[in-house]
Tab-separated table of C-alpha atoms and ligand atoms in Angstrom:
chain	number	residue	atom	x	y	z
A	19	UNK	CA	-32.907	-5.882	-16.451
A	20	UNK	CA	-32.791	-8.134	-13.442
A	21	UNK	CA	-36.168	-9.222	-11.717
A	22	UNK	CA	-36.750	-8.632	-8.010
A	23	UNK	CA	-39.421	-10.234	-6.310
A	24	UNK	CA	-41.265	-7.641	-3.829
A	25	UNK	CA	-43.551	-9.409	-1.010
A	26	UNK	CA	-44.966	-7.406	2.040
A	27	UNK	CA	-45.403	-9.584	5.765
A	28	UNK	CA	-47.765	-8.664	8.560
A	29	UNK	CA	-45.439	-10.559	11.560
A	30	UNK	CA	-41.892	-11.266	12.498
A	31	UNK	CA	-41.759	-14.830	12.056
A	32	UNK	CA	-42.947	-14.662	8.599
A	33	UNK	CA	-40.599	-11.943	7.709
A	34	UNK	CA	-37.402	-14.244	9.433
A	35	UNK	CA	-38.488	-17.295	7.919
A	36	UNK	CA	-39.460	-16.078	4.439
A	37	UNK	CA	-35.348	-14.224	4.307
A	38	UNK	CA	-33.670	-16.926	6.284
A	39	UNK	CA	-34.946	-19.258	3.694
A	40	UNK	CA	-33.294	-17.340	0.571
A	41	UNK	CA	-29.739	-16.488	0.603
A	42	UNK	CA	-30.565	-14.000	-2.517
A	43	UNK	CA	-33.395	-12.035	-0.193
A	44	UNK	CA	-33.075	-8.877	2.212
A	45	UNK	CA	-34.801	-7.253	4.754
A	46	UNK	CA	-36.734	-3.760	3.498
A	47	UNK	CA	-37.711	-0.959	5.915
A	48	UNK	CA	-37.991	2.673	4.678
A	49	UNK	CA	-35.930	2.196	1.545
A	50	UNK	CA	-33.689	4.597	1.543
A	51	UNK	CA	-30.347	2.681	1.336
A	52	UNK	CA	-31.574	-0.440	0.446
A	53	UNK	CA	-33.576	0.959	-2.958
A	54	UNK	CA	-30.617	3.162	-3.639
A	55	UNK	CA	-28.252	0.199	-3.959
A	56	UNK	CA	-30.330	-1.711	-6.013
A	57	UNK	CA	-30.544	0.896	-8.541
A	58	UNK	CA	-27.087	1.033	-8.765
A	59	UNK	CA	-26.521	-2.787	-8.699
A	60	UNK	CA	-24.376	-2.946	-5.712
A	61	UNK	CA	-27.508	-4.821	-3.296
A	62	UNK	CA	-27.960	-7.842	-5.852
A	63	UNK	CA	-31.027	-9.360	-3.833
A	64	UNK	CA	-33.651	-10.916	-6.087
A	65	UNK	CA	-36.250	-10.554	-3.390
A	66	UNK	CA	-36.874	-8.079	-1.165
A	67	UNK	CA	-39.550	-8.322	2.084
A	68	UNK	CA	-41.103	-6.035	3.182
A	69	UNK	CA	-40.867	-5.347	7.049
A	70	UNK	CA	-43.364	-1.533	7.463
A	71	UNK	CA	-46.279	-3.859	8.940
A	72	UNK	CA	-44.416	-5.628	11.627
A	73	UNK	CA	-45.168	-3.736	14.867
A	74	UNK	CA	-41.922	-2.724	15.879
A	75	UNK	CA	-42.697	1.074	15.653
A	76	UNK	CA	-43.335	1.978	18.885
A	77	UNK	CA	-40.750	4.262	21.575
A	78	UNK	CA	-41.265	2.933	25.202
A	79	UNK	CA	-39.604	4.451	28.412
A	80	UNK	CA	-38.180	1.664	30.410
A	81	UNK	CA	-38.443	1.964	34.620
A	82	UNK	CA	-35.478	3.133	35.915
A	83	UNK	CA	-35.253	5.845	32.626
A	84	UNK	CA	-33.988	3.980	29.711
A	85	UNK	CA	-36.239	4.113	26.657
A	86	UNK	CA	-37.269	0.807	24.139
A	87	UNK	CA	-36.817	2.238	20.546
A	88	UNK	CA	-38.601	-0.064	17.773
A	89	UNK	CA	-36.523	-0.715	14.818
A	90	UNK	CA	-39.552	0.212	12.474
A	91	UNK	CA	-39.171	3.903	14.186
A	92	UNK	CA	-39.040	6.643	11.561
A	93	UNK	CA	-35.916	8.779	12.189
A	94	UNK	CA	-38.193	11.795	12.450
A	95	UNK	CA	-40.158	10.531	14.906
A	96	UNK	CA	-37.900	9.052	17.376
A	97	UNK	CA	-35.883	12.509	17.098
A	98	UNK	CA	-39.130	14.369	18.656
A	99	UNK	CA	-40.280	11.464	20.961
A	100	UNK	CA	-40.790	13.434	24.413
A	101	UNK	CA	-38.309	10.993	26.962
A	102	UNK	CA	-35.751	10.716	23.953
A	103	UNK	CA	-35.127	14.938	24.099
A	104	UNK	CA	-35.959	15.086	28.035
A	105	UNK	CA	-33.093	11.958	28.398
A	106	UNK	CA	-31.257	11.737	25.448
A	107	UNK	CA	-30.752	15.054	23.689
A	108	UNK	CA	-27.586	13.637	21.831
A	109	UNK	CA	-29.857	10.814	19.905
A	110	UNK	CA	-32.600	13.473	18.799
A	111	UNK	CA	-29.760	15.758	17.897
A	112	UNK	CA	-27.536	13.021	15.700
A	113	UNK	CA	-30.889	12.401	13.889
A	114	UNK	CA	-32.455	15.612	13.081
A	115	UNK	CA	-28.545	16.503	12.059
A	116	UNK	CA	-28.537	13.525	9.304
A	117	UNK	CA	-30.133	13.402	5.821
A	118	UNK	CA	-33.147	15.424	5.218
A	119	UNK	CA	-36.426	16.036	6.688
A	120	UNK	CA	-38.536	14.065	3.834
A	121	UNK	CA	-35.470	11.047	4.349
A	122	UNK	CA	-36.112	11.224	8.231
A	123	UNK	CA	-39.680	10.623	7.790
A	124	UNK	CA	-39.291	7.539	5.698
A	125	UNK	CA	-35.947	5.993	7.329
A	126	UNK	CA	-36.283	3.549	10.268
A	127	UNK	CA	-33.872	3.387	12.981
A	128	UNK	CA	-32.833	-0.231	12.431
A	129	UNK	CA	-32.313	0.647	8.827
A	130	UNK	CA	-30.089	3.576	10.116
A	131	UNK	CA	-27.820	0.965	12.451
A	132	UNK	CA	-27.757	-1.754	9.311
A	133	UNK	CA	-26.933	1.359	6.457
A	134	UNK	CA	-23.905	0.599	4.137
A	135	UNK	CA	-20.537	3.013	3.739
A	136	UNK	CA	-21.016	5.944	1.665
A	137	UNK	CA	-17.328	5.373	0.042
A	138	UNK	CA	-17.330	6.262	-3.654
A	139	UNK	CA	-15.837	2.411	-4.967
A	140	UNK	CA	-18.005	0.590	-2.938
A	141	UNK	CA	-21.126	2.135	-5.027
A	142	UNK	CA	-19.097	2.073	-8.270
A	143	UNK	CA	-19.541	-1.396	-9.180
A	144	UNK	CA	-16.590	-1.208	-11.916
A	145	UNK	CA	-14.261	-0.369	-9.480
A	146	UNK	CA	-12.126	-3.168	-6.924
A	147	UNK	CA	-13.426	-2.836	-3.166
A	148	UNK	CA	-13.175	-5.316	-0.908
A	149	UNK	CA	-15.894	-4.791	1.200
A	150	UNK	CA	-18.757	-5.101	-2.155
A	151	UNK	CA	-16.446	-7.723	-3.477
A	152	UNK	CA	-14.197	-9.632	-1.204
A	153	UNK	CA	-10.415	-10.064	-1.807
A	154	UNK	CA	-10.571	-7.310	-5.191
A	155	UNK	CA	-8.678	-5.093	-3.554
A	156	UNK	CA	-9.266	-1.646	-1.948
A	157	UNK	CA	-9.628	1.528	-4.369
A	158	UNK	CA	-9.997	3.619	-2.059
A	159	UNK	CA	-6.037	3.337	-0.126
A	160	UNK	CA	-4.240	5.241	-2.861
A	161	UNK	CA	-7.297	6.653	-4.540
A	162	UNK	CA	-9.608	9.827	-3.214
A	163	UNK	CA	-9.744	9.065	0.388
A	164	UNK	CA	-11.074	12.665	2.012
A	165	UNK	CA	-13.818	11.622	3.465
A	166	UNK	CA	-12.455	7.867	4.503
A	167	UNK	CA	-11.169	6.744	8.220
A	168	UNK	CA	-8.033	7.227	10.048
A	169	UNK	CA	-9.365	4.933	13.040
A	170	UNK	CA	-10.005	1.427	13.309
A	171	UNK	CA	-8.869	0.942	9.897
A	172	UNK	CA	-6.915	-2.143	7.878
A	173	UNK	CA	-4.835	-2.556	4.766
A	174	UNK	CA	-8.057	-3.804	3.467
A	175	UNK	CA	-10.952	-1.227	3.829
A	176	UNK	CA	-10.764	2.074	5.638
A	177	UNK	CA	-14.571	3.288	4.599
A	178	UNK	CA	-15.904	5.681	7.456
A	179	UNK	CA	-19.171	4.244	9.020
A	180	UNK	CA	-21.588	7.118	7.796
A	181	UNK	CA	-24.690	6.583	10.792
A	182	UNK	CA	-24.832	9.755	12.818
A	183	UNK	CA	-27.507	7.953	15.716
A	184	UNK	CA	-25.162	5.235	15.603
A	185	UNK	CA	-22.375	7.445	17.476
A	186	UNK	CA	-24.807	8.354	20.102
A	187	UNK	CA	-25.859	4.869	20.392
A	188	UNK	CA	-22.366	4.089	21.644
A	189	UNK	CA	-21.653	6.752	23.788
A	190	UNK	CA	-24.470	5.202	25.522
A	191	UNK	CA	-23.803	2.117	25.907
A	192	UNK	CA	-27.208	0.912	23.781
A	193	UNK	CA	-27.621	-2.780	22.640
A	194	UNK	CA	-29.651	-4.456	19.881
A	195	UNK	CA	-32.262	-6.309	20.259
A	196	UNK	CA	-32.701	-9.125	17.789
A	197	UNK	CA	-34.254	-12.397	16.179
A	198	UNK	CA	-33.379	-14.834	14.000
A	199	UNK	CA	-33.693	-18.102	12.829
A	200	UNK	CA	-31.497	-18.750	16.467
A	201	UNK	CA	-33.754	-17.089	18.298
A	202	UNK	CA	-33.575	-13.891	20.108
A	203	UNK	CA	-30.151	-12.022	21.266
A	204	UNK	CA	-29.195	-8.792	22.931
A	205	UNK	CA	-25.677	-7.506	21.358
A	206	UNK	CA	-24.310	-4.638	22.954
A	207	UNK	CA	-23.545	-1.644	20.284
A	208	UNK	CA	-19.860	-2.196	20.819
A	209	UNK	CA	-20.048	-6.002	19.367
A	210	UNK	CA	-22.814	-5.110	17.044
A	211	UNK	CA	-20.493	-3.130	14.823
A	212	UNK	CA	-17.135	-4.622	13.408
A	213	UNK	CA	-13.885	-3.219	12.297
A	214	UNK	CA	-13.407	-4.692	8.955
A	215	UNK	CA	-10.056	-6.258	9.688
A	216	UNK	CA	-9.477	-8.747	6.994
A	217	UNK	CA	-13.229	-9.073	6.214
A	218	UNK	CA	-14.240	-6.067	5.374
A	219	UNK	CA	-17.736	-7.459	3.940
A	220	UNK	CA	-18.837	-8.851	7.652
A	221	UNK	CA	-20.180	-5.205	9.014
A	222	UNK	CA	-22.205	-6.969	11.657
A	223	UNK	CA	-22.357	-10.056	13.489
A	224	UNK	CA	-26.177	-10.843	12.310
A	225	UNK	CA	-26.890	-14.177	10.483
A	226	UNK	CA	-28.812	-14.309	7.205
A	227	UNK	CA	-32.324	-13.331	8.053
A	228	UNK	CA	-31.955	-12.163	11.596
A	229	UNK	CA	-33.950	-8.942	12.301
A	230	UNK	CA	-33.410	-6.120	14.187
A	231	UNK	CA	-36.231	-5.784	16.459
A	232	UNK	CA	-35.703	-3.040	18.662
A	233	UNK	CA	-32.849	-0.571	20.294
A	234	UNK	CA	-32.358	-0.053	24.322
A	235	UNK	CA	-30.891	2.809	25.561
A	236	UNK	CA	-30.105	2.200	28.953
A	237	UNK	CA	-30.749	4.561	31.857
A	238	UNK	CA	-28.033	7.571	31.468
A	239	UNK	CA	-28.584	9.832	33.960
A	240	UNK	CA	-25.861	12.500	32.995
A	241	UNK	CA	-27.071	12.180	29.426
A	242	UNK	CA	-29.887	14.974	29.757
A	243	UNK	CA	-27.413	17.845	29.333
A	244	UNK	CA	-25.629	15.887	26.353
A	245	UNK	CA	-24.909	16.805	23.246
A	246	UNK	CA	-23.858	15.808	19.212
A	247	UNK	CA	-21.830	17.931	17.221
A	248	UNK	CA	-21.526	17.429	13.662
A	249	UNK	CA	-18.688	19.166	11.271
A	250	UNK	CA	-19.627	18.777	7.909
A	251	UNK	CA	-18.684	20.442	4.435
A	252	UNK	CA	-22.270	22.061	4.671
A	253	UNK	CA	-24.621	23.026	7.080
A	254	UNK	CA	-27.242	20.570	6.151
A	255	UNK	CA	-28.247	17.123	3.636
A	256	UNK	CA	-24.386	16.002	4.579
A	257	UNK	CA	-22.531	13.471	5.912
A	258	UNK	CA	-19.792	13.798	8.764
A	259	UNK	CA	-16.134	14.717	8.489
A	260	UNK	CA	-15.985	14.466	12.235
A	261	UNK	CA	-18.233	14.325	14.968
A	262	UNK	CA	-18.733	13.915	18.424
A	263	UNK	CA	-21.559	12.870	21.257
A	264	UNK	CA	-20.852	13.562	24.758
A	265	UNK	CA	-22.376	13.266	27.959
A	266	UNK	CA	-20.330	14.603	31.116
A	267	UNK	CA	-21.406	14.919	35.253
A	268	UNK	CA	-19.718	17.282	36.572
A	269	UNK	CA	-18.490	18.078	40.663
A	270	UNK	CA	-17.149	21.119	41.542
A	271	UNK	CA	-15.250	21.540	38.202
A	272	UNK	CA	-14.133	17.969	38.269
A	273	UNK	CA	-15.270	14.987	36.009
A	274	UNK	CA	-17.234	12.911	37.571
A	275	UNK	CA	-17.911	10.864	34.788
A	276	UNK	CA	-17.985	10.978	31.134
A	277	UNK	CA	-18.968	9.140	27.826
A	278	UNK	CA	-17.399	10.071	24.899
A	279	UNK	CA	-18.098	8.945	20.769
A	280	UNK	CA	-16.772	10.015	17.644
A	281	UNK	CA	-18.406	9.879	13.718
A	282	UNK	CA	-16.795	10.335	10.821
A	283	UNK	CA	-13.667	9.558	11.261
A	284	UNK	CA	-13.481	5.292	11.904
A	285	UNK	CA	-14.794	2.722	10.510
A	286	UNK	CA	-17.431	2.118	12.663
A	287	UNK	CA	-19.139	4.515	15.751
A	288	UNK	CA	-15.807	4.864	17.695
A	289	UNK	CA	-16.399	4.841	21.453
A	290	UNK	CA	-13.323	7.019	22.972
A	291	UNK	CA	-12.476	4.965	25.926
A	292	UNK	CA	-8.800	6.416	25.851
A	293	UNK	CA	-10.299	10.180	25.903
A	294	UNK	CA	-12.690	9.339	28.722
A	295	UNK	CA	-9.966	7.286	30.983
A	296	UNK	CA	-7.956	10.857	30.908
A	297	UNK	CA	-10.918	13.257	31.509
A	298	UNK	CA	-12.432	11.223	34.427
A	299	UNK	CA	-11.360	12.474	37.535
A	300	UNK	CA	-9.532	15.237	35.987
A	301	UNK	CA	-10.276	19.334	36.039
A	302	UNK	CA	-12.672	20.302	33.683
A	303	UNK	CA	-10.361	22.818	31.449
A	304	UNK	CA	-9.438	23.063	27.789
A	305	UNK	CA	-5.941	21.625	28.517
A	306	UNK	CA	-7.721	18.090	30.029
A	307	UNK	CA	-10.314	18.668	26.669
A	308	UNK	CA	-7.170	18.837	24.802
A	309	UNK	CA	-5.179	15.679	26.251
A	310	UNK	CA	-7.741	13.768	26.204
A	311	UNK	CA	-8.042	14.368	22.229
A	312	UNK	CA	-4.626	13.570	21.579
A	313	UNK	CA	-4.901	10.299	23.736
A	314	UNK	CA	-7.989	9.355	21.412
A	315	UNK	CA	-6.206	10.103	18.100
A	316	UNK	CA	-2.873	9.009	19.033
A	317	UNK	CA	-3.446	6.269	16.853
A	318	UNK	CA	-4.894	7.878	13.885
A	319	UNK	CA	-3.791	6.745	10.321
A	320	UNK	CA	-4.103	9.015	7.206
A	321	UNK	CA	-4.402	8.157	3.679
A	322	UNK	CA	-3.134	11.306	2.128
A	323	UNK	CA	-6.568	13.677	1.222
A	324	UNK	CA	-7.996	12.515	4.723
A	325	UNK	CA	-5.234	13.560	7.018
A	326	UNK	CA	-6.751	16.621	7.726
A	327	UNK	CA	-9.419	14.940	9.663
A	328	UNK	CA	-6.939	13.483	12.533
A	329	UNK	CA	-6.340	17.556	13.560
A	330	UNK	CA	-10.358	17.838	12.450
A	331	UNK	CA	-11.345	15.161	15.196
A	332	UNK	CA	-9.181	16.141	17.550
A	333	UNK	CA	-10.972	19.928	17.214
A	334	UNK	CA	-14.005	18.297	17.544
A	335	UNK	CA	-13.703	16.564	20.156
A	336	UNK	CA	-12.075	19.836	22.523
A	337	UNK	CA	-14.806	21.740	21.116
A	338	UNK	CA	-17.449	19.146	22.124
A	339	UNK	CA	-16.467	18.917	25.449
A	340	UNK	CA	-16.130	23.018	25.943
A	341	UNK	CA	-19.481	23.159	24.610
A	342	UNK	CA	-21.158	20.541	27.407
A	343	UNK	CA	-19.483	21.884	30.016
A	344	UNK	CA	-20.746	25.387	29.034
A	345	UNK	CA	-18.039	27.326	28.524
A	346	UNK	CA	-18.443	30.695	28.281
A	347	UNK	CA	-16.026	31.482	25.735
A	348	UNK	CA	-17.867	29.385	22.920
A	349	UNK	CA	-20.314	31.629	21.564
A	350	UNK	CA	-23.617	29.586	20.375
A	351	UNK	CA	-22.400	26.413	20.258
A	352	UNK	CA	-22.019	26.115	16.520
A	353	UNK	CA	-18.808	24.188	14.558
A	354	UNK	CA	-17.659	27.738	13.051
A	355	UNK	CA	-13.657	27.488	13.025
A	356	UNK	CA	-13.170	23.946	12.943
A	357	UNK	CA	-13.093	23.803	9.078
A	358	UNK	CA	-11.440	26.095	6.443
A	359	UNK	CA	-13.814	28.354	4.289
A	360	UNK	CA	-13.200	26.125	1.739
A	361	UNK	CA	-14.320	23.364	3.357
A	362	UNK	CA	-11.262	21.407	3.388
A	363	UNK	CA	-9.897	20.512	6.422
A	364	UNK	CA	-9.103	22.809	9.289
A	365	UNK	CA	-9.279	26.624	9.483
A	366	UNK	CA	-5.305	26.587	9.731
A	367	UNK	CA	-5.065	25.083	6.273
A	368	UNK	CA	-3.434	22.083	7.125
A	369	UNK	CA	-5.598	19.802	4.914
A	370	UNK	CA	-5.871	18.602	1.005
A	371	UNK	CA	-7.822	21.304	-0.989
A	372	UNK	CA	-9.342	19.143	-3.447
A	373	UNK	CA	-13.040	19.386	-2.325
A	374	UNK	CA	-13.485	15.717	-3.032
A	375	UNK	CA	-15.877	13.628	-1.171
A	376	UNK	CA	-16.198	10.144	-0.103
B	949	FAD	C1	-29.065	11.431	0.499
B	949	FAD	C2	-28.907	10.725	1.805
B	949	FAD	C3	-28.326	11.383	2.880
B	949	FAD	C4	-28.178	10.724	4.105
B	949	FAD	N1	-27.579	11.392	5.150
B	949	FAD	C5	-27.411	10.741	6.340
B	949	FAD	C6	-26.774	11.376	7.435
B	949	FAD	O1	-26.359	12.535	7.358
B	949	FAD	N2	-26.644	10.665	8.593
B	949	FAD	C7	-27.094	9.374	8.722
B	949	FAD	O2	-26.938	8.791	9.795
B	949	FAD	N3	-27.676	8.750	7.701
B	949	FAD	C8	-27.841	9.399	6.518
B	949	FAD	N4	-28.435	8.752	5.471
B	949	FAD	C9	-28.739	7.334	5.593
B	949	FAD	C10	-30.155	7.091	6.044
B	949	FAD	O3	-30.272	7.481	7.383
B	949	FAD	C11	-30.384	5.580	5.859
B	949	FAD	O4	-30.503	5.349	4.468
B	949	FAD	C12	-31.628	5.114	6.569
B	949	FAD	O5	-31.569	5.337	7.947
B	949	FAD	C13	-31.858	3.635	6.297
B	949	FAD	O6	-33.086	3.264	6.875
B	949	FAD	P1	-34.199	2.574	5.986
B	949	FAD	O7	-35.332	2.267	6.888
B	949	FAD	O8	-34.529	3.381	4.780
B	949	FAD	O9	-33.438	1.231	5.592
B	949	FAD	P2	-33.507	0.357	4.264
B	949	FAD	O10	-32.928	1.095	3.128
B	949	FAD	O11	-34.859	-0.228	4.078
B	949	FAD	O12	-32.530	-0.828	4.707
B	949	FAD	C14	-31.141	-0.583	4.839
B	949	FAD	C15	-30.458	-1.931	5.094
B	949	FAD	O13	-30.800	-2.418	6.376
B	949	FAD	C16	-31.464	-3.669	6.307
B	949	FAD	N5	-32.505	-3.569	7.321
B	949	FAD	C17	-33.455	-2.609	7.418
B	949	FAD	N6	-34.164	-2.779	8.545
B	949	FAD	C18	-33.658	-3.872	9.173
B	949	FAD	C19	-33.953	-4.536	10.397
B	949	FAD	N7	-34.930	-4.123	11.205
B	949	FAD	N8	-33.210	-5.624	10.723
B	949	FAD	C20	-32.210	-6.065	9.920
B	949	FAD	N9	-31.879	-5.458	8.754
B	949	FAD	C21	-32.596	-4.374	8.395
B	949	FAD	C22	-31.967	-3.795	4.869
B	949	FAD	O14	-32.042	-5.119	4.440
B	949	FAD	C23	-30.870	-3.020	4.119
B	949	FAD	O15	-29.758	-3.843	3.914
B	949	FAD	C24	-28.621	9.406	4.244
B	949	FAD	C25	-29.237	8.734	3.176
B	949	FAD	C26	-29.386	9.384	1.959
B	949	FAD	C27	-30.028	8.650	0.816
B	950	SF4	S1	-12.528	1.702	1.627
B	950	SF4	FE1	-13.687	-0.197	1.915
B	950	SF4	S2	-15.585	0.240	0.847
B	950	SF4	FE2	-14.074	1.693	0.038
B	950	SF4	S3	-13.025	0.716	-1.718
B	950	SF4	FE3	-11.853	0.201	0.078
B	950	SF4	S4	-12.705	-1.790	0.673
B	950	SF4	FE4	-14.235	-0.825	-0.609
């Protein structure tokens, strides 16, 4: 058995000071990751604070039409917050389409931004990973990969960032707000997230005891027609194989403008810049939908089970965009097609039928 010590703090000096000053101590919001890894010995802190009394729980719209999320906001509640679904349908929709409804109550948004991968050797403590362990090697390369990244990945760790919110976050240009023993910083979503590189470990660029205090979504205007999709190997209680938030202004069939993110498919909440350089200021057809996918994923690696997902994303991303800009011959909107009945890859067969997860 290994002890951990569990305090509780009431403000958000107490709660930087009393982590900054332990190496062996973490942050602990709703639980749900953090309690999860500790069973299974991969989190090895020996003290754990907890952060629920700090008021960072509150969802503020910002002049001008952003919105101030707290990072103590439960996932459920920041999903039905009035100016997030009136300005932000793509953030309500990435988090009522993660985890379950009892999870959502409990987990925090900051917690969501700061979760760890979902890959099967990073929670397997026996097994080499680079990311739990540094320089052990990576299990996952030549091992069961379905559910792993073909973007943004290195010879060293290609675990798919599992946060759904996360994607929308970056499609909208959000930034953290922090503080830490340095002080306070704002860190655009963009920097806040890493591509593991040769240190797969370093996810973020926090220091040691440096909260999350809060999430601002700037003002979007396009982004009150936008939209998530999520393909997934069931309908609900699953993480993504591919997904996809958009938010497009249209003129006269043209694209205006566009912002464009993908899930489940890179190691951390890909922003598309490549996809949205060719849609802007082209016609708004399947064919543009369709070039602009292959621009995206021209770069897209495979790993043997999880090359299916490069044709999967690419799918995902036409459909997305046929689905904002209303077109008629979707019928409701739903991901039917994209994936096999089997669940494997996509409905043409083209990918591993093994059924294995991440
Ligand atoms: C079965 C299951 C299914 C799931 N499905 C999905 C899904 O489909 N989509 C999805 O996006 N997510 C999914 N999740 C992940 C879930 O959303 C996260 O576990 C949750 O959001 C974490 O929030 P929490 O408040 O519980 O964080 P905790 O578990 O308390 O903390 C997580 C980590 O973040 C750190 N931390 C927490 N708050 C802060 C802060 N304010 N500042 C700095 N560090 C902090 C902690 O120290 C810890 O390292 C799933 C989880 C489970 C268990
Ligand atoms: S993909 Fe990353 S998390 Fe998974 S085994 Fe390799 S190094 Fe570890």
């Amino acid at each position: 058995m290994r002890p951990v010590s569990y305090s509780r703090v009431a403000d958000v000096a107490t709660a930087i000071g009393t982590v900054a000053a332990d190496p062996g101590s973490a942050f602990l919001a709703g639980g749900t990751t953090e309690v999860d890894l500790q069973r299974i010995h991969v989190s090895r802190s020996r003290r754990l604070v907890d952060i629920n009394d700090l008021p960072l729980r509150q969802i503020e719209e910002l002049p001008g039409g952003g919105v101030r999320i707290g990072a103590l906001a439960r996932m459920s509640d920041v999903a039905q917050a009035l100016p997030i679904r009136r300005r932000f349908p793509m953030i309500s929709q990435a988090l009522l389409l993660g985890a379950s409804p009892q999870l959502r109550n409990m987990a925090s948004i900051g917690g969501n931004l700061m979760q760890r991968v979902r890959c099967g050797y990073f929670r397997d403590v026996v097994a080499p990973c680079n990311k739990r362990e540094p320089r052990t090697g990576c299990s996952a390369l030549h091992g069961v990969n379905r559910g792993h990244a073909v973007l943004g990945t290195s010879e060293h760790c290609i675990a798919t960032h599992p946060s759904d919110v996360g994607v929308a976050f970056m499609a909208l240009d959000a930034v953290v707000l922090t503080q830490g023993p340095g002080g306070q910083r704002q860190i655009a979503i963009d920097d806040f997230y890493l591509v593991p590189g040769d240190r797969p470990d370093r996810e973020h660029p926090l220091a040691h005891g440096e909260l999350v205090v809060a999430i601002e979504v700037p003002p979007t205007p396009m982004a009150s027609t936008s939209l998530y999709l999520k393909v997934r190997d069931r309908e609900s209680y699953e993480f993504a194989l591919a997904s996809a938030a958009v938010a497009i202004s249209l003129h006269d069939g043209t694209i205006d403008d566009v912002r464009l993110a993908l899930g489940g498919i890179a190691t951390k909440p890909w922003r598309a810049r490549r996809a949205e350089s060719v849609l802007t200021g082209a016609p708004a057809t399947p064919e543009t939908f369709t070039s602009a996918a292959e621009a995206e994923l021209a770069d897209a690696i495979g790993h043997g089970m999880n090359d299916f997902k490069i044709e999967l994303a690419r799918r995902t991303v036409v459909r997305a965009l046929r689905m904002v800009t209303g077109d008629p011959q979707l019928h409701d909107g739903m991901a039917e097609g994209l994936l096999s009945e089997d669940g494997s890859g996509p409905a043409d067969g083209s990918g591993p039928a093994d059924g294995s997860g991440s």
